[in-house]
Amino acid sequence: MTPSAVRASVSMSLSVAAAVSLYGISFGALAVASGLAFWQAQVLSLFMFSGGSQFAVIGLAAAGAPGLSIVTAAGLLGVRNGLYAVRMSAVVGPGFWKRLIAGHWTIDESTAVAIAQTEPRAQRIGFWLTGAAIFVGWNAMTAAGAMLGDALGDPRAWGLDAAAAAAFLGLLWPRIQTRQPAAVAAVAAVITALAVPTAPAGLPVLIAAAAGIAMALLAERSHA
Amino acid sequence: MTLWTTILVASAVVMGIKLLGYLVPASVAAHPRIQRISDLLTVALLASLVVTQTVSTGNAVVVDARVAALIVGAVLLWIRAPFIVVVLAAAAVAAVLRGMGYAA
């Protein structure tokens, strides 16, 4: 085990956590702008703890989508965490409580930092440090943002609705760097724009999700 | 469903999916096909959320300051600006356009 591998893992964990935590301010502010109470925003950060799903909840709630659509969209966006968990299972190792906390902290960033390390100890450090630092930072910044958001008044005057759109684009961007996902994103975007005027709030996102799965299955068939 | 119920149920679902991943055998969920389908599902959902958040107001498609803000955000992402910069710049563009009366 080389100390430099551990140092690299610690440094990557902390810089990723700092960036993500800052972004928690915008979640907190946008959540109260969307009509959530302070504690509703905080409960999402404490217990849902997955940025994409959390933003989906506040975006759809603001649009007046029914509860079932909100739960479905948040759940579908959380599916990838379950797959990360499978990859992290060996990194985390045995132990009920350890796996329970690891499960809660299994998100894009903790998984990405762990996978980026080559040595097993550096992987473990990367996963736990990133997960813990983001959990603390994200929740603290959510609280700060929610308090700030309450004081701001009209969210549109501050461009907070546009900030939410940019946040989704920022989450999408690293995933559409090759042709196939970019094409799927384009089709999903067009379908959504067509569905917005005709379908009830919350449904366009689910229609796009179904189209995404259909396109993925078609691609699998042509691979086989 | 009240907003509180929705928040608690959605949180339980998202948390449950993570924990489930530590229970299923690696051979099932680590299958490359499952990984690829899940990746594309995430892409489709996020792309759809970008559109609803940018051009929808209730049931209408509305082009306003958010579109200009999103374009600025895309340019910043293109030149690899940090996430927080992208989000703040988009907010600033929309706020300034509205404040100066150039866009709704």
Short mmCIF file of C-alpha atoms in Angstrom, two decimals, chain A residues 18-132:
data_model
loop_
_atom_site.label_atom_id
_atom_site.label_comp_id
_atom_site.label_asym_id
_atom_site.label_seq_id
_atom_site.Cartn_x
_atom_site.Cartn_y
_atom_site.Cartn_z
CA ALA A 18 -16.63 20.48 -1.48
CA ALA A 19 -18.04 21.08 -4.97
CA VAL A 20 -21.14 18.94 -4.41
CA SER A 21 -21.86 20.45 -0.99
CA LEU A 22 -21.82 23.99 -2.37
CA TYR A 23 -24.41 22.88 -4.84
CA GLY A 24 -26.59 21.83 -1.87
CA ILE A 25 -27.23 25.56 -1.29
CA SER A 26 -29.08 25.72 -4.60
CA PHE A 27 -31.09 22.61 -3.70
CA GLY A 28 -32.21 24.12 -0.39
CA ALA A 29 -33.08 27.46 -1.95
CA LEU A 30 -34.91 25.88 -4.90
CA ALA A 31 -36.81 23.52 -2.60
CA VAL A 32 -38.40 26.32 -0.59
CA ALA A 33 -38.95 28.28 -3.82
CA SER A 34 -40.89 25.24 -5.08
CA GLY A 35 -43.20 25.42 -2.08
CA LEU A 36 -41.52 22.96 0.31
CA ALA A 37 -41.21 23.77 4.00
CA PHE A 38 -37.72 23.98 5.54
CA TRP A 39 -38.01 20.52 7.12
CA GLN A 40 -39.38 18.94 3.95
CA ALA A 41 -36.23 20.06 2.11
CA GLN A 42 -34.07 18.81 4.99
CA VAL A 43 -35.80 15.42 5.17
CA LEU A 44 -35.11 14.89 1.45
CA SER A 45 -31.40 15.61 1.94
CA LEU A 46 -31.21 13.45 5.09
CA PHE A 47 -33.17 10.41 3.91
CA MET A 48 -33.41 10.46 0.11
CA PHE A 49 -29.83 11.73 -0.24
CA SER A 50 -29.55 11.54 -4.03
CA GLY A 51 -29.31 14.81 -5.94
CA GLY A 52 -31.08 13.82 -9.16
CA SER A 53 -34.05 12.30 -7.34
CA GLN A 54 -34.28 15.25 -4.94
CA PHE A 55 -34.34 17.80 -7.77
CA ALA A 56 -36.99 15.72 -9.55
CA VAL A 57 -39.19 15.82 -6.43
CA ILE A 58 -39.06 19.61 -6.09
CA GLY A 59 -39.36 20.25 -9.84
CA LEU A 60 -42.42 18.03 -10.21
CA ALA A 61 -43.97 19.26 -6.96
CA ALA A 62 -43.65 22.84 -8.22
CA ALA A 63 -45.35 21.80 -11.48
CA GLY A 64 -48.26 20.37 -9.48
CA ALA A 65 -47.63 16.73 -10.43
CA PRO A 66 -49.53 14.06 -8.46
CA GLY A 67 -47.68 12.21 -5.66
CA LEU A 68 -47.52 8.92 -7.53
CA SER A 69 -45.71 10.52 -10.52
CA ILE A 70 -43.25 12.21 -8.17
CA VAL A 71 -42.48 8.97 -6.33
CA THR A 72 -42.10 7.05 -9.61
CA ALA A 73 -39.77 9.63 -11.19
CA ALA A 74 -37.62 9.87 -8.04
CA GLY A 75 -37.46 6.07 -7.82
CA LEU A 76 -36.52 5.62 -11.47
CA LEU A 77 -33.75 8.21 -11.11
CA GLY A 78 -32.55 6.25 -8.07
CA VAL A 79 -32.25 2.94 -9.95
CA ARG A 80 -28.61 3.64 -10.85
CA ASN A 81 -27.74 3.88 -7.13
CA GLY A 82 -28.87 0.27 -6.73
CA LEU A 83 -26.46 -0.74 -9.49
CA TYR A 84 -23.64 1.26 -7.89
CA ALA A 85 -24.39 -0.62 -4.66
CA VAL A 86 -23.73 -3.93 -6.41
CA ARG A 87 -20.32 -2.65 -7.53
CA MET A 88 -19.50 -1.23 -4.08
CA SER A 89 -20.57 -4.37 -2.20
CA ALA A 90 -17.07 -5.92 -2.31
CA VAL A 91 -15.37 -2.60 -1.49
CA VAL A 92 -17.53 -2.16 1.63
CA GLY A 93 -17.19 -5.76 2.83
CA PRO A 94 -19.30 -7.61 5.46
CA GLY A 95 -21.13 -6.26 8.53
CA PHE A 96 -24.84 -5.32 8.78
CA TRP A 97 -24.52 -1.77 10.14
CA LYS A 98 -21.56 -0.98 7.93
CA ARG A 99 -23.49 -2.07 4.85
CA LEU A 100 -26.60 -0.18 5.98
CA ILE A 101 -24.72 3.14 6.22
CA ALA A 102 -22.74 2.38 3.07
CA GLY A 103 -26.04 1.76 1.29
CA HIS A 104 -27.36 5.15 2.26
CA TRP A 105 -24.14 6.82 1.11
CA THR A 106 -24.00 4.99 -2.24
CA ILE A 107 -24.38 7.84 -4.75
CA ASP A 108 -22.79 8.99 -8.02
CA GLU A 109 -19.82 10.67 -6.37
CA SER A 110 -18.82 8.13 -3.68
CA THR A 111 -18.95 5.36 -6.30
CA ALA A 112 -17.04 7.40 -8.89
CA VAL A 113 -14.22 8.30 -6.47
CA ALA A 114 -13.93 4.68 -5.29
CA ILE A 115 -13.80 3.31 -8.84
CA ALA A 116 -11.15 5.88 -9.81
CA GLN A 117 -8.69 4.36 -7.25
CA THR A 118 -6.62 1.30 -8.13
CA GLU A 119 -5.60 -0.02 -4.69
CA PRO A 120 -8.28 -1.64 -2.47
CA ARG A 121 -7.48 0.48 0.62
CA ALA A 122 -7.56 3.68 -1.45
CA GLN A 123 -10.94 2.53 -2.87
CA ARG A 124 -12.36 2.02 0.63
CA ILE A 125 -11.07 5.39 1.81
CA GLY A 126 -12.41 7.09 -1.32
CA PHE A 127 -15.89 5.59 -0.90
CA TRP A 128 -16.30 6.29 2.84
CA LEU A 129 -14.66 9.71 2.92
CA THR A 130 -16.58 10.99 -0.12
CA GLY A 131 -19.87 9.57 1.17
CA ALA A 132 -19.43 10.95 4.70
#
